[in-house]
mmCIF file of C-alpha atoms in Angstrom:
data_model
loop_
_atom_site.group_PDB
_atom_site.id
_atom_site.type_symbol
_atom_site.label_atom_id
_atom_site.label_comp_id
_atom_site.label_asym_id
_atom_site.label_seq_id
_atom_site.Cartn_x
_atom_site.Cartn_y
_atom_site.Cartn_z
ATOM 1 C CA MET Z 1 130.976 244.456 160.625
ATOM 2 C CA ASN Z 2 132.851 243.442 163.741
ATOM 3 C CA ILE Z 3 134.695 246.381 165.299
ATOM 4 C CA SER Z 4 135.115 244.893 168.785
ATOM 5 C CA SER Z 5 137.659 242.277 167.687
ATOM 6 C CA ALA Z 6 139.886 244.910 166.078
ATOM 7 C CA THR Z 7 139.945 247.056 169.182
ATOM 8 C CA SER Z 8 140.548 244.116 171.501
ATOM 9 C CA ALA Z 9 143.600 243.044 169.503
ATOM 10 C CA ALA Z 10 145.074 246.527 169.760
ATOM 11 C CA ALA Z 11 144.305 246.829 173.456
ATOM 12 C CA SER Z 12 145.697 243.397 174.308
ATOM 13 C CA THR Z 13 149.255 244.306 173.320
ATOM 14 C CA SER Z 14 149.532 246.680 176.265
ATOM 15 C CA TYR Z 15 149.691 243.754 178.705
ATOM 16 C CA THR Z 16 152.846 242.159 177.314
ATOM 17 C CA SER Z 17 155.311 244.967 177.889
ATOM 18 C CA SER Z 18 158.816 243.693 178.575
ATOM 19 C CA SER Z 19 159.509 246.573 180.960
ATOM 20 C CA ALA Z 20 157.591 244.807 183.738
ATOM 21 C CA THR Z 21 160.462 243.493 185.808
ATOM 22 C CA ASP Z 22 158.877 243.270 189.216
ATOM 23 C CA THR Z 23 157.096 240.032 190.066
ATOM 24 C CA SER Z 24 154.262 241.858 191.795
ATOM 25 C CA SER Z 25 153.525 243.919 188.691
ATOM 26 C CA LEU Z 26 153.492 240.702 186.665
ATOM 27 C CA GLU Z 27 151.030 239.221 189.148
ATOM 28 C CA LYS Z 28 148.834 242.319 188.774
ATOM 29 C CA GLN Z 29 148.923 241.995 184.977
ATOM 30 C CA LYS Z 30 147.976 238.329 185.273
ATOM 31 C CA ALA Z 31 145.037 239.168 187.546
ATOM 32 C CA LYS Z 32 143.856 241.833 185.098
ATOM 33 C CA LEU Z 33 144.057 239.382 182.212
ATOM 34 C CA GLU Z 34 142.106 236.779 184.173
ATOM 35 C CA ALA Z 35 139.412 239.387 184.846
ATOM 36 C CA ASP Z 36 139.364 240.241 181.135
ATOM 37 C CA LEU Z 37 139.010 236.543 180.368
ATOM 38 C CA GLU Z 38 135.895 236.375 182.527
ATOM 39 C CA LYS Z 39 134.471 239.476 180.814
ATOM 40 C CA VAL Z 40 135.013 237.909 177.402
ATOM 41 C CA ALA Z 41 133.269 234.714 178.488
ATOM 42 C CA SER Z 42 130.215 236.647 179.663
ATOM 43 C CA SER Z 43 130.183 239.110 176.746
ATOM 44 C CA LYS Z 44 127.520 239.162 174.058
ATOM 45 C CA ASP Z 45 130.026 238.707 171.224
ATOM 46 C CA ASP Z 46 129.627 235.871 168.769
ATOM 47 C CA GLU Z 47 131.442 232.596 169.473
ATOM 48 C CA LYS Z 48 134.240 233.188 166.952
ATOM 49 C CA THR Z 49 135.091 236.556 168.480
ATOM 50 C CA LYS Z 50 134.999 235.122 171.992
ATOM 51 C CA GLU Z 51 137.289 232.288 170.948
ATOM 52 C CA THR Z 52 139.794 234.668 169.357
ATOM 53 C CA LYS Z 53 139.862 236.973 172.376
ATOM 54 C CA THR Z 54 140.106 234.024 174.770
ATOM 55 C CA LYS Z 55 143.084 232.551 172.908
ATOM 56 C CA GLN Z 56 144.874 235.911 172.905
ATOM 57 C CA ILE Z 57 144.351 236.453 176.616
ATOM 58 C CA GLU Z 58 145.318 232.873 177.522
ATOM 59 C CA GLN Z 59 148.533 233.229 175.504
ATOM 60 C CA GLN Z 60 149.378 236.434 177.354
ATOM 61 C CA ILE Z 61 148.678 234.751 180.709
ATOM 62 C CA LYS Z 62 151.047 231.924 179.780
ATOM 63 C CA GLN Z 63 153.757 234.439 178.841
ATOM 64 C CA ILE Z 64 153.361 236.264 182.142
ATOM 65 C CA GLU Z 65 153.426 232.986 184.094
ATOM 66 C CA ALA Z 66 156.656 232.057 182.295
ATOM 67 C CA GLN Z 67 158.168 235.433 183.189
ATOM 68 C CA ILE Z 68 157.135 235.017 186.822
ATOM 69 C CA ALA Z 69 158.637 231.527 186.948
ATOM 70 C CA GLN Z 70 161.850 232.769 185.350
ATOM 71 C CA LYS Z 71 162.144 235.687 187.774
ATOM 72 C CA SER Z 72 161.460 233.541 190.820
ATOM 73 C CA LYS Z 73 163.963 230.954 189.603
ATOM 74 C CA SER Z 74 166.672 233.531 188.925
ATOM 75 C CA SER Z 75 166.077 235.355 192.200
ATOM 76 C CA SER Z 76 166.172 232.156 194.253
ATOM 77 C CA SER Z 77 169.325 230.897 192.555
ATOM 78 C CA SER Z 78 171.094 234.221 192.963
ATOM 79 C CA ALA Z 79 170.032 234.411 196.618
ATOM 80 C CA ALA Z 80 171.362 230.918 197.203
ATOM 81 C CA ALA Z 81 174.613 231.797 195.493
ATOM 82 C CA GLN Z 82 175.022 234.926 197.611
ATOM 83 C CA SER Z 83 174.237 233.235 200.922
ATOM 84 C CA ALA Z 84 176.403 230.140 200.434
ATOM 85 C CA PRO Z 85 179.841 230.597 202.026
ATOM 86 C CA PRO Z 86 182.885 229.404 200.136
ATOM 87 C CA GLU Z 87 183.657 225.786 200.815
ATOM 88 C CA LYS Z 88 186.463 225.195 203.286
ATOM 89 C CA PRO Z 89 187.845 221.916 204.502
ATOM 90 C CA ALA Z 90 186.271 220.958 207.809
ATOM 91 C CA ASN Z 91 189.461 219.359 209.093
ATOM 92 C CA SER Z 92 192.732 221.281 208.944
ATOM 93 C CA ASN Z 93 194.594 217.930 208.926
ATOM 94 C CA SER Z 94 193.074 216.941 205.598
ATOM 95 C CA LEU Z 95 195.169 215.873 202.661
ATOM 96 C CA THR Z 96 196.554 218.593 200.426
ATOM 97 C CA ALA Z 97 198.527 218.513 197.211
ATOM 98 C CA ALA Z 98 202.286 218.270 197.506
ATOM 99 C CA SER Z 99 204.276 221.378 196.714
ATOM 100 C CA ALA Z 100 206.831 221.507 193.908
ATOM 101 C CA GLU Z 101 209.668 221.388 196.457
ATOM 102 C CA GLN Z 102 208.234 218.287 198.120
ATOM 103 C CA ILE Z 103 207.865 216.563 194.773
ATOM 104 C CA ALA Z 104 211.463 217.440 193.845
ATOM 105 C CA ASN Z 105 212.723 215.925 197.106
ATOM 106 C CA ALA Z 106 210.608 212.789 196.749
ATOM 107 C CA THR Z 107 212.297 209.414 196.679
ATOM 108 C CA THR Z 108 211.141 205.924 195.912
ATOM 109 C CA ASP Z 109 211.171 203.082 198.330
ATOM 110 C CA SER Z 110 212.448 199.567 197.621
ATOM 111 C CA GLU Z 111 209.153 198.622 195.923
ATOM 112 C CA GLY Z 112 209.160 201.645 193.567
ATOM 113 C CA ARG Z 113 206.499 203.691 195.388
ATOM 114 C CA PHE Z 114 206.961 207.418 195.945
ATOM 115 C CA ASP Z 115 207.989 208.369 199.440
ATOM 116 C CA ILE Z 116 207.294 212.043 200.053
ATOM 117 C CA ARG Z 117 207.998 213.365 203.528
ATOM 118 C CA VAL Z 118 205.830 216.274 204.546
#
């Protein structure tokens, strides 16, 4: 009878709560899981139980790493979007689109090209 594997499966679900939104709390969860991984490796359980527990913990670590990467990516992209000023032309003499009035007053020259005076 192997009771330890049943209790470890129930206890392992507490690490993957989706309410952990702060990166530091995710890092703490990851550190705790890594410590648990070391405990499993040095435990006196049989090899099948160790393998099952190890796979569960490694899967949870991967999920937490993905969440950390997603949060750092979203926070860096939102910070970049907030800090970037709106683009403005560097030269006030740059070309701009002709207004409707200018287009209406446009003429063609002797070669058929538009001649818009601005």
